[in-house]
Amino acid sequence: MVTVKTIHTVQPAEPTPNEIMYLSELDQINAVTHAPTVHFYGPNTDFHYSDAIQILKDSLSRALVIFYPLAGRLHESGLGGGRLELHCHAKGATLVEAETESTVEDFAKQNFLPNAKMRELIPKMDYSNTPICEQPLVLAQLTKFRCGGLSLGLGISHVLADGTSAFHFINEWAKIARGEKTGILPVLDRKILQIEEPPKFEHTALTPLPLIIGQPDNTEERKKPTTIAMLKLSKEQIDKLKDKANKDKLYKNTSRPYSRYEAVAGHVWRCASKARRHVDEQLTQLHIAVNFRNRIQPPIPQGFFGNSILREAAITTAGELLSNPLSYASSKMREAIDQVTDEYIRSYLGLIKALPDVSVHRNFHTAWCALGAFYGNPSMEVTSWTSLPVYEANFGWGEVIHLGPGSMGFDGKSFIILDRDGGGSFTLALCLHQEFIDTFKKLFYEEI
């Protein structure tokens, strides 16, 4: 049980530009929700809770000067078609003080499972009854545990930031809290991605998703109860999967070896399809988040603050996926990733720009909304956080001992997270229908 003590509105410490900021086409189709994460910190007798909350308030107000768009609010655009615009007017972020009788160890014993208990460590937002123009773009909650440990639960607007940008903000905020100089300043000009070119390709991200054979829609799949698992993979197990993916020359369609991500995600895809008992003819997709910062020409400047993720999908039948070796799954992923070229990215942005209504394509695939696209059965979504600087947010009271998603409420959603120990191990955070989870776990380890 978490008890909220105080809710603060934190505004920028200095005057910031008062303007309406352009939102890119990718911003326009992102979820009007917040990406939930939780940082955990062990007990530190040198820090009082009151000191910690004051440090967070002061440093956040200064961070919001540099990242001033995060202190603004989204509004419906006069252009119509479901489009939004960003009003930068220093309304501020929400910072919650809370405490709980639980300990950090209580969460560690459950492998920091992103369940309902974890969700209490992040500020709540009633999306149904709160107008968009009143929703803060940054939600933060500092929770004190009985043991003296702390957690920082965060929700950062999907519309404003992808993972790279979100952790850029978080880690610069932490530097300010530690009294250090900030590093790379954010590049706030979103018109870098303003494209005036017509679409040239068909894009899987905006095409209908496959359904279970015999079902007219995904209503039944949405209703089924889900459960969450945190599955550890040692460096040795990861290396074994990578070797396995690269072993079969028949599907080695590139001079570059398949990566750890392509091997592990391909393994997850195969295990999910087998656990779900798909018939051979069943179409299945694996959704991949492709960071195109260095794929578009010229490359996006370092420090760009915004969204630069293009969702791609590898697609095949369950029969092909399971009758072939792991290298086949990895090869389908590689095909999807490699098609994200400069020309392809520009075509994708042009296609979104030409849409009469962007809201129908917004991705509400989060734990907080039950509308829009559904990436669950017969498909999967495997997102890698392994290249993100997720353990750098030391605000002065110690190193991060764990960082993970704050909630995962939809079937088929998963994250690969690099473990804190530095040994190269991964944790797979996975949400799957309850009826399939035990079989999945068994296959996940047996078929390595």
GROMACS .gro file of C-alpha atoms in nm:
model
  448
    1MET     CA    1   0.000   0.000   0.000
    2VAL     CA    2   0.145   0.334  -0.109
    3THR     CA    3   0.036   0.653   0.066
    4VAL     CA    4   0.059   0.982  -0.123
    5LYS     CA    5   0.175   1.265   0.103
    6THR     CA    6   0.200   1.568  -0.126
    7ILE     CA    7   0.160   1.651  -0.494
    8HIS     CA    8   0.375   1.932  -0.634
    9THR     CA    9   0.360   2.116  -0.964
   10VAL     CA   10   0.719   2.196  -1.065
   11GLN     CA   11   0.766   2.477  -1.315
   12PRO     CA   12   1.087   2.584  -1.492
   13ALA     CA   13   1.325   2.778  -1.266
   14GLU     CA   14   1.369   3.052  -1.529
   15PRO     CA   15   1.153   3.203  -1.804
   16THR     CA   16   1.135   2.979  -2.111
   17PRO     CA   17   1.011   3.042  -2.468
   18ASN     CA   18   0.634   3.082  -2.491
   19GLU     CA   19   0.551   2.923  -2.824
   20ILE     CA   20   0.353   2.663  -3.012
   21MET     CA   21   0.596   2.391  -3.116
   22TYR     CA   22   0.572   2.181  -3.430
   23LEU     CA   23   0.511   1.811  -3.373
   24SER     CA   24   0.655   1.567  -3.627
   25GLU     CA   25   0.451   1.303  -3.807
   26LEU     CA   26   0.590   1.038  -3.572
   27ASP     CA   27   0.485   1.246  -3.271
   28GLN     CA   28   0.135   1.265  -3.418
   29ILE     CA   29   0.080   0.887  -3.424
   30ASN     CA   30   0.230   0.813  -3.084
   31ALA     CA   31   0.018   0.731  -2.783
   32VAL     CA   32  -0.128   1.020  -2.587
   33THR     CA   33  -0.011   0.842  -2.273
   34HIS     CA   34   0.307   0.820  -2.066
   35ALA     CA   35   0.582   0.558  -2.082
   36PRO     CA   36   0.600   0.414  -1.725
   37THR     CA   37   0.938   0.325  -1.573
   38VAL     CA   38   1.062   0.279  -1.216
   39HIS     CA   39   1.415   0.336  -1.082
   40PHE     CA   40   1.499   0.166  -0.750
   41TYR     CA   41   1.765   0.280  -0.502
   42GLY     CA   42   1.895   0.105  -0.192
   43PRO     CA   43   1.895   0.255   0.160
   44ASN     CA   44   2.131   0.549   0.220
   45THR     CA   45   2.162   0.670   0.579
   46ASP     CA   46   2.329   0.992   0.461
   47PHE     CA   47   2.008   1.106   0.296
   48HIS     CA   48   1.684   1.211   0.459
   49TYR     CA   49   1.367   1.173   0.255
   50SER     CA   50   1.290   1.544   0.292
   51ASP     CA   51   1.631   1.625   0.143
   52ALA     CA   52   1.571   1.390  -0.148
   53ILE     CA   53   1.235   1.543  -0.244
   54GLN     CA   54   1.379   1.895  -0.223
   55ILE     CA   55   1.673   1.796  -0.442
   56LEU     CA   56   1.431   1.649  -0.697
   57LYS     CA   57   1.213   1.960  -0.698
   58ASP     CA   58   1.503   2.201  -0.739
   59SER     CA   59   1.683   1.998  -1.004
   60LEU     CA   60   1.363   1.924  -1.198
   61SER     CA   61   1.280   2.294  -1.215
   62ARG     CA   62   1.626   2.358  -1.363
   63ALA     CA   63   1.606   2.061  -1.600
   64LEU     CA   64   1.275   2.196  -1.732
   65VAL     CA   65   1.454   2.513  -1.842
   66ILE     CA   66   1.675   2.308  -2.075
   67PHE     CA   67   1.400   2.064  -2.175
   68TYR     CA   68   1.126   2.327  -2.168
   69PRO     CA   69   0.884   2.148  -2.406
   70LEU     CA   70   0.825   1.894  -2.126
   71ALA     CA   71   0.675   2.173  -1.913
   72GLY     CA   72   0.411   2.243  -2.178
   73ARG     CA   73   0.081   2.080  -2.269
   74LEU     CA   74  -0.064   1.910  -2.575
   75HIS     CA   75  -0.364   2.067  -2.746
   76GLU     CA   76  -0.585   1.963  -3.034
   77SER     CA   77  -0.468   2.136  -3.349
   78GLY     CA   78  -0.688   2.362  -3.556
   79LEU     CA   79  -0.575   2.159  -3.858
   80GLY     CA   80  -0.817   1.882  -3.755
   81GLY     CA   81  -0.767   1.521  -3.854
   82GLY     CA   82  -0.684   1.425  -3.496
   83ARG     CA   83  -0.361   1.625  -3.506
   84LEU     CA   84  -0.203   1.777  -3.198
   85GLU     CA   85   0.021   2.073  -3.125
   86LEU     CA   86   0.249   2.147  -2.831
   87HIS     CA   87   0.195   2.465  -2.632
   88CYS     CA   88   0.517   2.557  -2.453
   89HIS     CA   89   0.389   2.775  -2.171
   90ALA     CA   90   0.569   2.648  -1.861
   91LYS     CA   91   0.269   2.483  -1.694
   92GLY     CA   92   0.511   2.242  -1.529
   93ALA     CA   93   0.553   1.878  -1.435
   94THR     CA   94   0.391   1.675  -1.156
   95LEU     CA   95   0.607   1.550  -0.868
   96VAL     CA   96   0.447   1.327  -0.605
   97GLU     CA   97   0.582   1.248  -0.257
   98ALA     CA   98   0.478   0.904  -0.131
   99GLU     CA   99   0.575   0.636   0.118
  100THR     CA  100   0.506   0.267   0.172
  101GLU     CA  101   0.552   0.000   0.438
  102SER     CA  102   0.698  -0.228   0.172
  103THR     CA  103   1.073  -0.265   0.127
  104VAL     CA  104   1.287  -0.263  -0.186
  105GLU     CA  105   1.362  -0.628  -0.107
  106ASP     CA  106   0.990  -0.708  -0.134
  107PHE     CA  107   1.005  -0.602  -0.499
  108ALA     CA  108   1.342  -0.768  -0.558
  109LYS     CA  109   1.201  -1.103  -0.439
  110GLN     CA  110   0.947  -1.080  -0.723
  111ASN     CA  111   1.221  -0.988  -0.973
  112PHE     CA  112   1.077  -0.635  -0.985
  113LEU     CA  113   0.769  -0.766  -1.163
  114PRO     CA  114   0.577  -0.478  -1.331
  115ASN     CA  115   0.244  -0.571  -1.174
  116ALA     CA  116  -0.031  -0.375  -0.996
  117LYS     CA  117   0.191  -0.324  -0.691
  118MET     CA  118   0.463  -0.172  -0.908
  119ARG     CA  119   0.204   0.051  -1.075
  120GLU     CA  120   0.144   0.222  -0.738
  121LEU     CA  121   0.497   0.364  -0.760
  122ILE     CA  122   0.403   0.581  -1.060
  123PRO     CA  123   0.165   0.880  -1.053
  124LYS     CA  124  -0.184   0.799  -1.172
  125MET     CA  125  -0.337   0.974  -1.470
  126ASP     CA  126  -0.705   0.948  -1.556
  127TYR     CA  127  -0.685   0.968  -1.935
  128SER     CA  128  -1.059   0.921  -1.981
  129ASN     CA  129  -1.163   1.218  -1.771
  130THR     CA  130  -0.865   1.454  -1.797
  131PRO     CA  131  -0.856   1.672  -2.110
  132ILE     CA  132  -0.535   1.642  -2.311
  133CYS     CA  133  -0.458   2.008  -2.247
  134GLU     CA  134  -0.454   1.944  -1.871
  135GLN     CA  135  -0.227   1.639  -1.873
  136PRO     CA  136   0.131   1.709  -1.757
  137LEU     CA  137   0.392   1.564  -1.993
  138VAL     CA  138   0.616   1.452  -1.706
  139LEU     CA  139   0.483   1.259  -1.407
  140ALA     CA  140   0.727   1.172  -1.129
  141GLN     CA  141   0.682   1.002  -0.793
  142LEU     CA  142   0.945   0.961  -0.522
  143THR     CA  143   0.845   0.679  -0.288
  144LYS     CA  144   1.019   0.610   0.042
  145PHE     CA  145   1.031   0.244   0.154
  146ARG     CA  146   1.028   0.122   0.513
  147CYS     CA  147   1.387   0.001   0.469
  148GLY     CA  148   1.508   0.350   0.377
  149GLY     CA  149   1.531   0.276   0.005
  150LEU     CA  150   1.370   0.493  -0.258
  151SER     CA  151   1.205   0.455  -0.595
  152LEU     CA  152   1.153   0.713  -0.866
  153GLY     CA  153   0.852   0.626  -1.079
  154LEU     CA  154   0.830   0.820  -1.403
  155GLY     CA  155   0.582   0.870  -1.682
  156ILE     CA  156   0.712   1.069  -1.981
  157SER     CA  157   0.483   1.154  -2.271
  158HIS     CA  158   0.506   0.913  -2.565
  159VAL     CA  159   0.419   1.204  -2.794
  160LEU     CA  160   0.727   1.402  -2.694
  161ALA     CA  161   1.001   1.145  -2.643
  162ASP     CA  162   1.121   0.801  -2.748
  163GLY     CA  163   1.342   0.595  -2.516
  164THR     CA  164   1.665   0.766  -2.621
  165SER     CA  165   1.520   1.111  -2.556
  166ALA     CA  166   1.348   1.010  -2.233
  167PHE     CA  167   1.670   0.878  -2.078
  168HIS     CA  168   1.860   1.181  -2.208
  169PHE     CA  169   1.623   1.398  -2.004
  170ILE     CA  170   1.630   1.172  -1.697
  171ASN     CA  171   2.009   1.146  -1.688
  172GLU     CA  172   2.065   1.520  -1.742
  173TRP     CA  173   1.816   1.586  -1.462
  174ALA     CA  174   2.022   1.354  -1.240
  175LYS     CA  175   2.344   1.538  -1.329
  176ILE     CA  176   2.185   1.867  -1.223
  177ALA     CA  177   2.075   1.703  -0.896
  178ARG     CA  178   2.436   1.591  -0.831
  179GLY     CA  179   2.564   1.942  -0.894
  180GLU     CA  180   2.744   1.846  -1.215
  181LYS     CA  181   2.756   2.026  -1.547
  182THR     CA  182   2.503   1.908  -1.800
  183GLY     CA  183   2.633   1.711  -2.096
  184ILE     CA  184   2.480   1.709  -2.443
  185LEU     CA  185   2.215   1.978  -2.473
  186PRO     CA  186   1.885   1.873  -2.630
  187VAL     CA  187   1.820   1.964  -2.992
  188LEU     CA  188   1.461   2.083  -2.971
  189ASP     CA  189   1.393   2.161  -3.339
  190ARG     CA  190   1.141   1.895  -3.441
  191LYS     CA  191   1.122   2.035  -3.794
  192ILE     CA  192   1.431   1.825  -3.864
  193LEU     CA  193   1.175   1.554  -3.943
  194GLN     CA  194   0.940   1.777  -4.144
  195ILE     CA  195   0.923   1.588  -4.474
  196GLU     CA  196   0.742   1.704  -4.788
  197GLU     CA  197   0.791   1.391  -5.000
  198PRO     CA  198   0.510   1.158  -5.116
  199PRO     CA  199   0.506   0.795  -4.996
  200LYS     CA  200   0.680   0.538  -5.220
  201PHE     CA  201   0.648   0.215  -5.021
  202GLU     CA  202   0.385   0.006  -4.848
  203HIS     CA  203   0.447   0.029  -4.474
  204THR     CA  204   0.356  -0.260  -4.242
  205ALA     CA  205   0.322  -0.026  -3.943
  206LEU     CA  206   0.006   0.123  -4.092
  207THR     CA  207  -0.150  -0.192  -4.241
  208PRO     CA  208  -0.406  -0.418  -4.067
  209LEU     CA  209  -0.262  -0.664  -3.817
  210PRO     CA  210  -0.314  -1.040  -3.861
  211LEU     CA  211  -0.601  -1.200  -3.671
  212ILE     CA  212  -0.639  -1.548  -3.529
  213ILE     CA  213  -0.778  -1.766  -3.810
  214GLY     CA  214  -1.155  -1.791  -3.772
  215GLN     CA  215  -1.191  -1.474  -3.563
  216PRO     CA  216  -1.350  -1.164  -3.724
  217ASP     CA  217  -1.155  -0.925  -3.499
  218ASN     CA  218  -0.931  -0.922  -3.191
  219THR     CA  219  -1.205  -0.861  -2.933
  220GLU     CA  220  -1.179  -1.207  -2.776
  221GLU     CA  221  -0.799  -1.193  -2.759
  222ARG     CA  222  -0.813  -0.855  -2.583
  223LYS     CA  223  -1.050  -0.994  -2.317
  224LYS     CA  224  -0.835  -1.291  -2.214
  225PRO     CA  225  -0.652  -1.256  -1.880
  226THR     CA  226  -0.279  -1.194  -1.902
  227THR     CA  227   0.012  -1.247  -1.668
  228ILE     CA  228   0.364  -1.105  -1.651
  229ALA     CA  229   0.694  -1.288  -1.623
  230MET     CA  230   1.054  -1.174  -1.571
  231LEU     CA  231   1.282  -1.430  -1.734
  232LYS     CA  232   1.660  -1.419  -1.687
  233LEU     CA  233   1.908  -1.505  -1.960
  234SER     CA  234   2.274  -1.547  -1.870
  235LYS     CA  235   2.549  -1.427  -2.101
  236GLU     CA  236   2.621  -1.792  -2.182
  237GLN     CA  237   2.258  -1.854  -2.280
  238ILE     CA  238   2.253  -1.539  -2.494
  239ASP     CA  239   2.577  -1.639  -2.667
  240LYS     CA  240   2.434  -1.985  -2.730
  241LEU     CA  241   2.124  -1.837  -2.896
  242LYS     CA  242   2.339  -1.602  -3.104
  243ASP     CA  243   2.561  -1.890  -3.218
  244LYS     CA  244   2.249  -2.093  -3.299
  245ALA     CA  245   2.103  -1.810  -3.509
  246ASN     CA  246   2.427  -1.772  -3.704
  247LYS     CA  247   2.493  -2.144  -3.749
  248ASP     CA  248   2.263  -2.217  -4.044
  249LYS     CA  249   2.414  -2.066  -4.361
  250LEU     CA  250   2.091  -2.119  -4.556
  251TYR     CA  251   1.923  -1.822  -4.387
  252LYS     CA  252   2.232  -1.607  -4.339
  253ASN     CA  253   2.119  -1.340  -4.583
  254THR     CA  254   2.377  -1.082  -4.482
  255SER     CA  255   2.748  -1.040  -4.432
  256ARG     CA  256   2.685  -0.920  -4.076
  257PRO     CA  257   2.622  -1.185  -3.810
  258TYR     CA  258   2.283  -1.174  -3.644
  259SER     CA  259   2.292  -0.967  -3.326
  260ARG     CA  260   2.207  -1.073  -2.972
  261TYR     CA  261   1.876  -0.892  -3.013
  262GLU     CA  262   1.790  -1.067  -3.340
  263ALA     CA  263   1.872  -1.403  -3.183
  264VAL     CA  264   1.687  -1.351  -2.853
  265ALA     CA  265   1.382  -1.180  -3.008
  266GLY     CA  266   1.360  -1.450  -3.276
  267HIS     CA  267   1.368  -1.712  -2.999
  268VAL     CA  268   1.089  -1.531  -2.811
  269TRP     CA  269   0.879  -1.516  -3.129
  270ARG     CA  270   0.916  -1.888  -3.196
  271CYS     CA  271   0.842  -1.986  -2.835
  272ALA     CA  272   0.530  -1.767  -2.829
  273SER     CA  273   0.393  -1.915  -3.150
  274LYS     CA  274   0.456  -2.269  -3.027
  275ALA     CA  275   0.307  -2.199  -2.683
  276ARG     CA  276  -0.003  -2.047  -2.844
  277ARG     CA  277  -0.045  -2.363  -3.055
  278HIS     CA  278  -0.082  -2.175  -3.382
  279VAL     CA  279  -0.186  -2.378  -3.685
  280ASP     CA  280   0.065  -2.383  -3.971
  281GLU     CA  281  -0.134  -2.136  -4.184
  282GLN     CA  282  -0.158  -1.875  -3.907
  283LEU     CA  283   0.005  -1.543  -4.000
  284THR     CA  284   0.216  -1.398  -3.721
  285GLN     CA  285   0.415  -1.076  -3.691
  286LEU     CA  286   0.708  -0.972  -3.475
  287HIS     CA  287   0.701  -0.597  -3.416
  288ILE     CA  288   1.038  -0.426  -3.395
  289ALA     CA  289   1.123  -0.070  -3.289
  290VAL     CA  290   1.389   0.059  -3.532
  291ASN     CA  291   1.585   0.368  -3.423
  292PHE     CA  292   1.657   0.557  -3.744
  293ARG     CA  293   1.869   0.844  -3.605
  294ASN     CA  294   2.168   0.728  -3.809
  295ARG     CA  295   1.968   0.577  -4.097
  296ILE     CA  296   1.813   0.897  -4.231
  297GLN     CA  297   2.037   1.130  -4.433
  298PRO     CA  298   2.174   1.353  -4.308
  299PRO     CA  299   2.175   1.176  -3.970
  300ILE     CA  300   1.968   1.330  -3.692
  301PRO     CA  301   2.191   1.547  -3.469
  302GLN     CA  302   2.315   1.399  -3.144
  303GLY     CA  303   2.088   1.515  -2.864
  304PHE     CA  304   1.776   1.539  -3.082
  305PHE     CA  305   1.482   1.541  -2.842
  306GLY     CA  306   1.178   1.376  -2.994
  307ASN     CA  307   1.069   1.054  -3.161
  308SER     CA  308   1.292   0.872  -3.410
  309ILE     CA  309   1.153   0.520  -3.385
  310LEU     CA  310   0.989   0.349  -3.680
  311ARG     CA  311   0.785   0.039  -3.604
  312GLU     CA  312   0.855  -0.242  -3.847
  313ALA     CA  313   0.722  -0.597  -3.858
  314ALA     CA  314   0.868  -0.929  -3.959
  315ILE     CA  315   0.588  -1.148  -4.090
  316THR     CA  316   0.555  -1.515  -4.177
  317THR     CA  317   0.331  -1.813  -4.107
  318ALA     CA  318   0.359  -2.016  -3.789
  319GLY     CA  319   0.438  -2.320  -4.001
  320GLU     CA  320   0.739  -2.153  -4.163
  321LEU     CA  321   0.852  -2.000  -3.835
  322LEU     CA  322   0.851  -2.329  -3.644
  323SER     CA  323   0.957  -2.576  -3.913
  324ASN     CA  324   1.272  -2.375  -3.981
  325PRO     CA  325   1.566  -2.310  -3.746
  326LEU     CA  326   1.614  -1.997  -3.535
  327SER     CA  327   1.816  -1.840  -3.816
  328TYR     CA  328   1.495  -1.817  -4.021
  329ALA     CA  329   1.326  -1.599  -3.756
  330SER     CA  330   1.639  -1.383  -3.730
  331SER     CA  331   1.654  -1.351  -4.109
  332LYS     CA  332   1.293  -1.227  -4.124
  333MET     CA  333   1.379  -0.969  -3.859
  334ARG     CA  334   1.689  -0.861  -4.051
  335GLU     CA  335   1.483  -0.815  -4.368
  336ALA     CA  336   1.241  -0.587  -4.182
  337ILE     CA  337   1.518  -0.385  -4.016
  338ASP     CA  338   1.732  -0.347  -4.328
  339GLN     CA  339   1.450  -0.202  -4.534
  340VAL     CA  340   1.450   0.104  -4.305
  341THR     CA  341   1.663   0.321  -4.534
  342ASP     CA  342   1.663   0.698  -4.583
  343GLU     CA  343   1.417   0.666  -4.872
  344TYR     CA  344   1.193   0.431  -4.672
  345ILE     CA  345   1.186   0.664  -4.368
  346ARG     CA  346   1.096   0.964  -4.583
  347SER     CA  347   0.821   0.761  -4.750
  348TYR     CA  348   0.682   0.664  -4.408
  349LEU     CA  349   0.676   1.023  -4.286
  350GLY     CA  350   0.514   1.130  -4.613
  351LEU     CA  351   0.247   0.863  -4.574
  352ILE     CA  352   0.156   0.983  -4.224
  353LYS     CA  353   0.145   1.343  -4.345
  354ALA     CA  354  -0.106   1.244  -4.614
  355LEU     CA  355  -0.340   1.069  -4.370
  356PRO     CA  356  -0.679   1.243  -4.338
  357ASP     CA  357  -0.702   1.135  -3.971
  358VAL     CA  358  -0.388   1.039  -3.777
  359SER     CA  359  -0.578   0.948  -3.460
  360VAL     CA  360  -0.697   0.616  -3.603
  361HIS     CA  361  -0.334   0.506  -3.630
  362ARG     CA  362  -0.225   0.623  -3.288
  363ASN     CA  363  -0.067   0.344  -3.093
  364PHE     CA  364  -0.262   0.299  -2.771
  365HIS     CA  365  -0.082  -0.029  -2.702
  366THR     CA  366  -0.010   0.053  -2.340
  367ALA     CA  367  -0.133  -0.072  -2.007
  368TRP     CA  368  -0.342   0.240  -1.956
  369CYS     CA  369  -0.563   0.234  -2.265
  370ALA     CA  370  -0.768  -0.039  -2.431
  371LEU     CA  371  -0.817   0.125  -2.768
  372GLY     CA  372  -0.648   0.108  -3.106
  373ALA     CA  373  -0.392  -0.142  -3.234
  374PHE     CA  374  -0.349  -0.477  -3.061
  375TYR     CA  375  -0.007  -0.639  -3.103
  376GLY     CA  376  -0.087  -0.956  -2.909
  377ASN     CA  377  -0.189  -1.305  -3.024
  378PRO     CA  378  -0.104  -1.407  -3.297
  379SER     CA  379   0.178  -1.152  -3.293
  380MET     CA  380   0.451  -1.029  -3.056
  381GLU     CA  381   0.632  -0.707  -2.980
  382VAL     CA  382   0.992  -0.734  -2.855
  383THR     CA  383   1.159  -0.402  -2.771
  384SER     CA  384   1.526  -0.382  -2.676
  385TRP     CA  385   1.642  -0.148  -2.399
  386THR     CA  386   1.993  -0.295  -2.402
  387SER     CA  387   2.154   0.009  -2.569
  388LEU     CA  388   1.980   0.268  -2.350
  389PRO     CA  389   2.171   0.430  -2.058
  390VAL     CA  390   1.918   0.307  -1.802
  391TYR     CA  391   2.144   0.293  -1.494
  392GLU     CA  392   2.291   0.645  -1.496
  393ALA     CA  393   2.020   0.827  -1.299
  394ASN     CA  394   2.208   0.883  -0.972
  395PHE     CA  395   2.042   1.184  -0.810
  396GLY     CA  396   2.292   1.196  -0.525
  397TRP     CA  397   2.159   0.922  -0.297
  398GLY     CA  398   2.319   0.627  -0.474
  399GLU     CA  399   2.333   0.418  -0.787
  400VAL     CA  400   2.027   0.268  -0.954
  401ILE     CA  401   1.993  -0.094  -0.841
  402HIS     CA  402   1.711  -0.171  -1.085
  403LEU     CA  403   1.531  -0.005  -1.374
  404GLY     CA  404   1.235  -0.159  -1.548
  405PRO     CA  405   0.892  -0.098  -1.697
  406GLY     CA  406   0.631   0.019  -1.451
  407SER     CA  407   0.345  -0.173  -1.609
  408MET     CA  408   0.277  -0.413  -1.896
  409GLY     CA  409  -0.090  -0.474  -1.949
  410PHE     CA  410  -0.117  -0.622  -2.297
  411ASP     CA  411  -0.061  -0.967  -2.438
  412GLY     CA  412   0.247  -0.997  -2.658
  413LYS     CA  413   0.435  -0.700  -2.517
  414SER     CA  414   0.793  -0.759  -2.406
  415PHE     CA  415   1.118  -0.578  -2.328
  416ILE     CA  416   1.476  -0.700  -2.324
  417ILE     CA  417   1.666  -0.524  -2.045
  418LEU     CA  418   2.040  -0.537  -1.977
  419ASP     CA  419   2.098  -0.649  -1.619
  420ARG     CA  420   2.273  -0.423  -1.367
  421ASP     CA  421   2.549  -0.671  -1.278
  422GLY     CA  422   2.761  -0.583  -1.582
  423GLY     CA  423   2.803  -0.948  -1.676
  424GLY     CA  424   2.612  -0.920  -2.003
  425SER     CA  425   2.298  -1.099  -1.886
  426PHE     CA  426   1.947  -0.996  -1.995
  427THR     CA  427   1.603  -0.998  -1.838
  428LEU     CA  428   1.300  -1.051  -2.060
  429ALA     CA  429   0.994  -0.871  -1.923
  430LEU     CA  430   0.699  -1.041  -2.091
  431CYS     CA  431   0.319  -1.012  -2.084
  432LEU     CA  432   0.131  -1.312  -2.222
  433HIS     CA  433  -0.211  -1.473  -2.190
  434GLN     CA  434  -0.228  -1.677  -1.869
  435GLU     CA  435  -0.318  -1.996  -2.054
  436PHE     CA  436   0.013  -1.992  -2.244
  437ILE     CA  437   0.267  -1.855  -1.995
  438ASP     CA  438   0.376  -2.185  -1.834
  439THR     CA  439   0.433  -2.350  -2.170
  440PHE     CA  440   0.622  -2.044  -2.291
  441LYS     CA  441   0.855  -2.049  -1.988
  442LYS     CA  442   0.927  -2.418  -2.041
  443LEU     CA  443   1.005  -2.371  -2.411
  444PHE     CA  444   1.204  -2.053  -2.348
  445TYR     CA  445   1.472  -2.240  -2.154
  446GLU     CA  446   1.444  -2.589  -2.304
  447GLU     CA  447   1.496  -2.470  -2.661
  448ILE     CA  448   1.804  -2.256  -2.603
   0.00000   0.00000   0.00000
